[in-house]
Short mmCIF file of C-alpha atoms and ligand atoms in Angstrom, two decimals:
data_model
loop_
_atom_site.label_atom_id
_atom_site.label_comp_id
_atom_site.label_asym_id
_atom_site.label_seq_id
_atom_site.Cartn_x
_atom_site.Cartn_y
_atom_site.Cartn_z
CA MET A 1 -23.44 -111.84 -10.27
CA SER A 2 -21.67 -108.57 -10.86
CA THR A 3 -24.42 -106.01 -10.82
CA ILE A 4 -24.47 -102.36 -9.80
CA ASP A 5 -27.46 -101.14 -7.88
CA VAL A 6 -27.56 -97.47 -6.95
CA SER A 7 -30.73 -96.37 -5.23
CA HIS A 8 -31.76 -92.86 -4.25
CA VAL A 9 -28.21 -91.61 -3.80
CA SER A 10 -27.54 -88.00 -2.97
CA LEU A 11 -24.12 -86.46 -2.50
CA THR A 12 -23.20 -83.03 -1.22
CA TYR A 13 -19.61 -81.79 -1.37
CA PRO A 14 -18.13 -80.20 1.77
CA ASN A 15 -18.64 -76.73 0.25
CA GLY A 16 -22.40 -77.39 0.24
CA TYR A 17 -22.77 -78.11 -3.48
CA GLN A 18 -25.21 -80.96 -4.10
CA ALA A 19 -23.70 -82.86 -7.02
CA LEU A 20 -26.03 -85.90 -6.96
CA ARG A 21 -29.77 -85.67 -6.37
CA ASP A 22 -31.70 -88.84 -5.72
CA VAL A 23 -29.85 -90.86 -8.34
CA SER A 24 -30.93 -94.43 -9.04
CA LEU A 25 -29.20 -96.73 -11.51
CA ARG A 26 -29.21 -100.47 -12.07
CA VAL A 27 -26.64 -102.14 -14.25
CA ALA A 28 -27.26 -105.81 -15.01
CA HIS A 29 -24.52 -108.44 -15.05
CA GLY A 30 -22.43 -108.01 -18.19
CA GLU A 31 -24.25 -104.86 -19.21
CA ILE A 32 -22.52 -101.67 -20.37
CA VAL A 33 -24.35 -98.49 -19.48
CA GLY A 34 -23.29 -95.28 -21.21
CA LEU A 35 -23.48 -92.06 -19.23
CA LEU A 36 -23.80 -88.82 -21.17
CA GLY A 37 -24.06 -85.29 -19.85
CA ALA A 38 -22.63 -81.81 -19.97
CA SER A 39 -19.47 -80.97 -18.12
CA GLY A 40 -20.29 -80.45 -14.45
CA SER A 41 -23.47 -82.53 -14.53
CA GLY A 42 -22.13 -85.03 -11.99
CA LYS A 43 -20.92 -87.97 -14.09
CA SER A 44 -17.52 -88.28 -12.43
CA THR A 45 -19.08 -87.72 -9.03
CA LEU A 46 -21.42 -90.67 -9.57
CA LEU A 47 -18.52 -92.94 -10.56
CA ARG A 48 -16.48 -91.73 -7.58
CA ALA A 49 -19.41 -92.41 -5.27
CA ILE A 50 -19.76 -95.97 -6.60
CA ALA A 51 -16.02 -96.48 -6.19
CA GLY A 52 -16.16 -95.20 -2.63
CA LEU A 53 -13.99 -92.18 -3.30
CA GLU A 54 -16.69 -89.72 -2.19
CA PRO A 55 -19.02 -90.31 0.76
CA ILE A 56 -22.74 -90.18 0.00
CA ASP A 57 -25.33 -88.38 2.14
CA ALA A 58 -28.22 -90.69 1.45
CA GLY A 59 -29.19 -93.76 -0.51
CA ARG A 60 -27.60 -97.14 -1.04
CA ILE A 61 -24.94 -98.56 -3.34
CA VAL A 62 -24.84 -102.32 -3.83
CA VAL A 63 -22.19 -103.92 -6.04
CA GLY A 64 -22.22 -107.62 -6.79
CA GLY A 65 -24.98 -108.05 -4.22
CA ARG A 66 -22.89 -106.49 -1.46
CA ASN A 67 -23.85 -103.26 0.26
CA MET A 68 -20.90 -100.89 -0.11
CA ASP A 69 -21.77 -98.80 2.93
CA GLY A 70 -18.58 -98.49 4.99
CA VAL A 71 -16.47 -100.50 2.52
CA THR A 72 -13.20 -98.74 1.63
CA PRO A 73 -12.38 -98.17 -2.08
CA HIS A 74 -9.67 -100.82 -2.34
CA ARG A 75 -11.97 -103.47 -0.86
CA ARG A 76 -14.78 -102.78 -3.33
CA ASN A 77 -13.16 -104.72 -6.16
CA ILE A 78 -14.11 -102.00 -8.63
CA GLY A 79 -11.86 -101.13 -11.57
CA MET A 80 -11.53 -97.58 -12.87
CA VAL A 81 -10.16 -96.08 -16.06
CA PHE A 82 -9.65 -92.35 -16.42
CA GLN A 83 -9.32 -89.91 -19.30
CA ASP A 84 -5.56 -89.88 -19.14
CA GLY A 85 -4.81 -93.47 -18.17
CA GLN A 86 -2.69 -92.30 -15.24
CA LEU A 87 -0.08 -94.96 -15.91
CA PHE A 88 2.84 -95.12 -13.53
CA PRO A 89 5.66 -93.45 -15.51
CA HIS A 90 8.45 -95.32 -13.72
CA ARG A 91 6.97 -98.77 -14.41
CA ASN A 92 7.09 -100.43 -17.81
CA VAL A 93 3.93 -101.71 -19.49
CA ALA A 94 3.99 -105.14 -17.83
CA ARG A 95 4.55 -103.68 -14.37
CA ASN A 96 1.72 -101.22 -14.91
CA VAL A 97 -0.66 -104.03 -15.82
CA ALA A 98 0.68 -106.11 -12.92
CA TYR A 99 0.06 -103.38 -10.35
CA GLY A 100 -3.29 -104.57 -9.01
CA LEU A 101 -2.06 -108.16 -9.01
CA GLU A 102 1.00 -107.20 -6.97
CA MET A 103 -1.26 -105.38 -4.50
CA ALA A 104 -3.41 -108.51 -4.24
CA GLY A 105 -0.33 -110.65 -3.56
CA VAL A 106 -0.67 -112.74 -6.71
CA LYS A 107 2.45 -114.87 -7.22
CA ARG A 108 4.91 -113.99 -9.95
CA GLY A 109 4.27 -116.80 -12.40
CA GLU A 110 0.52 -116.35 -12.30
CA ARG A 111 0.97 -112.59 -12.47
CA GLU A 112 3.10 -112.73 -15.60
CA ALA A 113 0.66 -115.07 -17.32
CA ARG A 114 -2.24 -112.81 -16.45
CA VAL A 115 -0.37 -109.69 -17.64
CA SER A 116 0.40 -111.30 -21.00
CA ALA A 117 -3.18 -112.48 -21.39
CA MET A 118 -4.51 -108.99 -20.62
CA LEU A 119 -2.10 -107.37 -23.09
CA ASP A 120 -3.33 -109.81 -25.74
CA VAL A 121 -6.91 -108.88 -24.93
CA VAL A 122 -6.23 -105.18 -25.57
CA GLY A 123 -4.19 -105.89 -28.70
CA LEU A 124 -0.79 -105.13 -27.19
CA GLY A 125 0.74 -108.59 -26.99
CA GLY A 126 4.52 -108.30 -26.80
CA PHE A 127 4.50 -104.79 -25.31
CA GLU A 128 5.51 -106.02 -21.84
CA LYS A 129 8.92 -104.36 -21.71
CA ARG A 130 7.97 -101.06 -23.33
CA GLU A 131 8.40 -97.91 -21.28
CA VAL A 132 5.09 -96.09 -20.96
CA GLY A 133 6.64 -92.84 -22.21
CA THR A 134 7.10 -94.42 -25.64
CA LEU A 135 3.40 -95.30 -26.07
CA SER A 136 0.89 -93.39 -28.22
CA GLY A 137 -2.21 -92.01 -26.51
CA GLY A 138 -4.32 -94.88 -27.76
CA GLN A 139 -1.80 -97.49 -26.65
CA ALA A 140 -1.57 -95.89 -23.21
CA GLN A 141 -5.37 -96.13 -22.82
CA ARG A 142 -5.26 -99.78 -23.87
CA VAL A 143 -2.65 -100.41 -21.18
CA ALA A 144 -4.83 -98.59 -18.64
CA LEU A 145 -7.74 -100.83 -19.64
CA ALA A 146 -5.58 -103.96 -19.31
CA ARG A 147 -4.39 -102.79 -15.90
CA SER A 148 -7.95 -102.25 -14.68
CA LEU A 149 -9.13 -105.65 -15.93
CA ALA A 150 -6.15 -107.66 -14.65
CA PRO A 151 -7.32 -108.10 -11.02
CA ARG A 152 -10.74 -109.34 -12.26
CA PRO A 153 -12.82 -106.52 -10.81
CA HIS A 154 -16.53 -107.10 -10.21
CA VAL A 155 -17.35 -104.03 -12.26
CA LEU A 156 -15.52 -101.42 -14.29
CA LEU A 157 -16.10 -97.67 -14.23
CA LEU A 158 -14.67 -95.75 -17.19
CA ASP A 159 -14.54 -91.96 -16.92
CA GLU A 160 -14.15 -90.51 -20.43
CA PRO A 161 -11.36 -92.98 -21.24
CA LEU A 162 -11.20 -91.93 -24.90
CA SER A 163 -11.81 -88.20 -24.59
CA ALA A 164 -8.17 -87.19 -24.89
CA LEU A 165 -7.72 -89.00 -28.22
CA ASP A 166 -8.36 -87.63 -31.69
CA LYS A 167 -11.70 -88.44 -33.30
CA GLU A 168 -10.64 -91.11 -35.75
CA LEU A 169 -8.76 -93.09 -33.11
CA ARG A 170 -11.61 -92.57 -30.65
CA GLU A 171 -14.09 -94.14 -33.06
CA ARG A 172 -11.87 -97.15 -33.62
CA LEU A 173 -11.07 -97.64 -29.97
CA ALA A 174 -14.74 -97.29 -28.99
CA VAL A 175 -15.48 -100.40 -31.07
CA ASP A 176 -12.54 -102.21 -29.47
CA VAL A 177 -13.52 -101.21 -25.95
CA ARG A 178 -17.00 -102.63 -26.43
CA GLN A 179 -15.56 -105.85 -27.80
CA ILE A 180 -13.09 -106.16 -24.93
CA LEU A 181 -15.71 -105.48 -22.24
CA LYS A 182 -18.19 -107.87 -23.84
CA GLY A 183 -15.50 -110.53 -24.21
CA ALA A 184 -14.79 -110.24 -20.49
CA GLN A 185 -18.55 -110.15 -19.72
CA MET A 186 -17.77 -107.03 -17.74
CA THR A 187 -20.44 -105.01 -16.01
CA ALA A 188 -19.51 -101.41 -16.76
CA VAL A 189 -20.45 -97.76 -16.68
CA PHE A 190 -18.85 -95.79 -19.48
CA VAL A 191 -18.86 -91.99 -19.24
CA THR A 192 -18.46 -89.85 -22.32
CA HIS A 193 -19.63 -86.50 -23.65
CA ASP A 194 -19.87 -87.91 -27.19
CA PRO A 195 -23.30 -89.42 -28.02
CA ASP A 196 -21.92 -91.43 -30.96
CA GLU A 197 -19.26 -92.94 -28.74
CA ALA A 198 -21.85 -93.76 -26.08
CA ASN A 199 -23.98 -95.56 -28.66
CA THR A 200 -20.98 -97.47 -30.00
CA VAL A 201 -19.82 -98.69 -26.60
CA ALA A 202 -22.95 -99.07 -24.50
CA ASP A 203 -25.97 -101.36 -24.47
CA ARG A 204 -28.03 -98.51 -23.07
CA VAL A 205 -27.38 -94.80 -22.68
CA LEU A 206 -28.51 -92.55 -19.83
CA ARG A 207 -28.20 -88.81 -19.52
CA MET A 208 -27.12 -86.84 -16.49
CA THR A 209 -28.39 -83.30 -15.95
CA ASP A 210 -27.51 -81.23 -12.88
CA GLY A 211 -26.94 -84.25 -10.68
CA THR A 212 -30.04 -86.08 -11.85
CA LEU A 213 -30.14 -89.19 -13.97
CA CYS A 214 -32.78 -89.46 -16.70
CA GLY A 215 -34.27 -92.47 -18.41
CA HIS A 216 -32.82 -95.00 -16.03
CA THR A 217 -35.62 -97.52 -16.12
CA ALA A 218 -36.18 -98.73 -19.67
CA ARG A 219 -33.79 -101.16 -21.26
CA ALA A 220 -33.35 -100.53 -24.98
P1 ADP B 1 -18.79 -84.14 -14.71
O1 ADP B 1 -17.91 -85.32 -14.50
O2 ADP B 1 -20.14 -84.47 -15.21
O3 ADP B 1 -18.12 -83.09 -15.55
P2 ADP B 1 -18.36 -83.69 -11.87
O4 ADP B 1 -18.97 -84.88 -11.25
O5 ADP B 1 -16.89 -83.65 -11.99
O6 ADP B 1 -19.05 -83.44 -13.29
O7 ADP B 1 -18.81 -82.41 -11.06
C1 ADP B 1 -20.19 -82.18 -10.77
C2 ADP B 1 -20.31 -80.88 -10.01
O8 ADP B 1 -19.71 -80.99 -8.74
C3 ADP B 1 -19.62 -79.71 -10.70
O9 ADP B 1 -20.40 -78.56 -10.53
C4 ADP B 1 -18.31 -79.59 -9.95
O10 ADP B 1 -17.84 -78.27 -9.98
C5 ADP B 1 -18.70 -80.01 -8.56
N1 ADP B 1 -17.58 -80.62 -7.84
C6 ADP B 1 -16.80 -81.64 -8.24
N2 ADP B 1 -15.89 -81.97 -7.32
C7 ADP B 1 -16.10 -81.12 -6.28
C8 ADP B 1 -15.48 -80.95 -5.00
N3 ADP B 1 -14.47 -81.72 -4.58
N4 ADP B 1 -15.97 -79.97 -4.21
C9 ADP B 1 -17.01 -79.20 -4.59
N5 ADP B 1 -17.63 -79.32 -5.80
C10 ADP B 1 -17.19 -80.25 -6.62
MG1 MG B 2 -16.04 -85.76 -15.31
#
């Protein structure tokens, strides 16, 4: 089962700033947890800690039943989506989506089938050959989502994936993102600073304040 279990995690940056203070969070299989909080409250730090991009001082992170202590980021099988999708500009849409599959050594035929399937899932069927520079902001984020889902990650961490888009598009895409994640039965943490967006996307919303997570026990 693809669960996330963070218990009593603290994280101090090399400059001495403690960005996470005794954070505990459990995400059930197939559950989407929304993470709200002011800028600087530690939302990205928590995602980076789960992904293995920042070392923790204390506590335990278990993903899919496996303790992540000492496991490098690329072996964690965790997908990430960022605010600006960070697509590779020199790869077309299909090769962006294929990236994780290439890294995993998936053979070409299987790769191409998976890429097409993922583009269908995000509503961009037929976009394979498009250059990423010709995409709208919303399309680019859909491609980023397809790319993150393609290698079948255990869990997905989304760090304000819609924040760079205008409000109307954000509201539409928030509905789509929920549908896509639910369709894939994906276990996910979705960070946003917009409470409406959090409620649209997530099954349950938590709030981060100064490196502390509030309301992490009750399931709505
Ligand atoms: P959020 O994503 O909620 O806006 P972050 O997790 O990015 O917040 O940052 C939390 C706090 O940690 C902020 O005060 C930020 O300045 C600080 N911080 C982030 N990255 C570093 C770093 N590499 N070194 C020192 N402090 C950092
Ligand atoms: Mg952030």
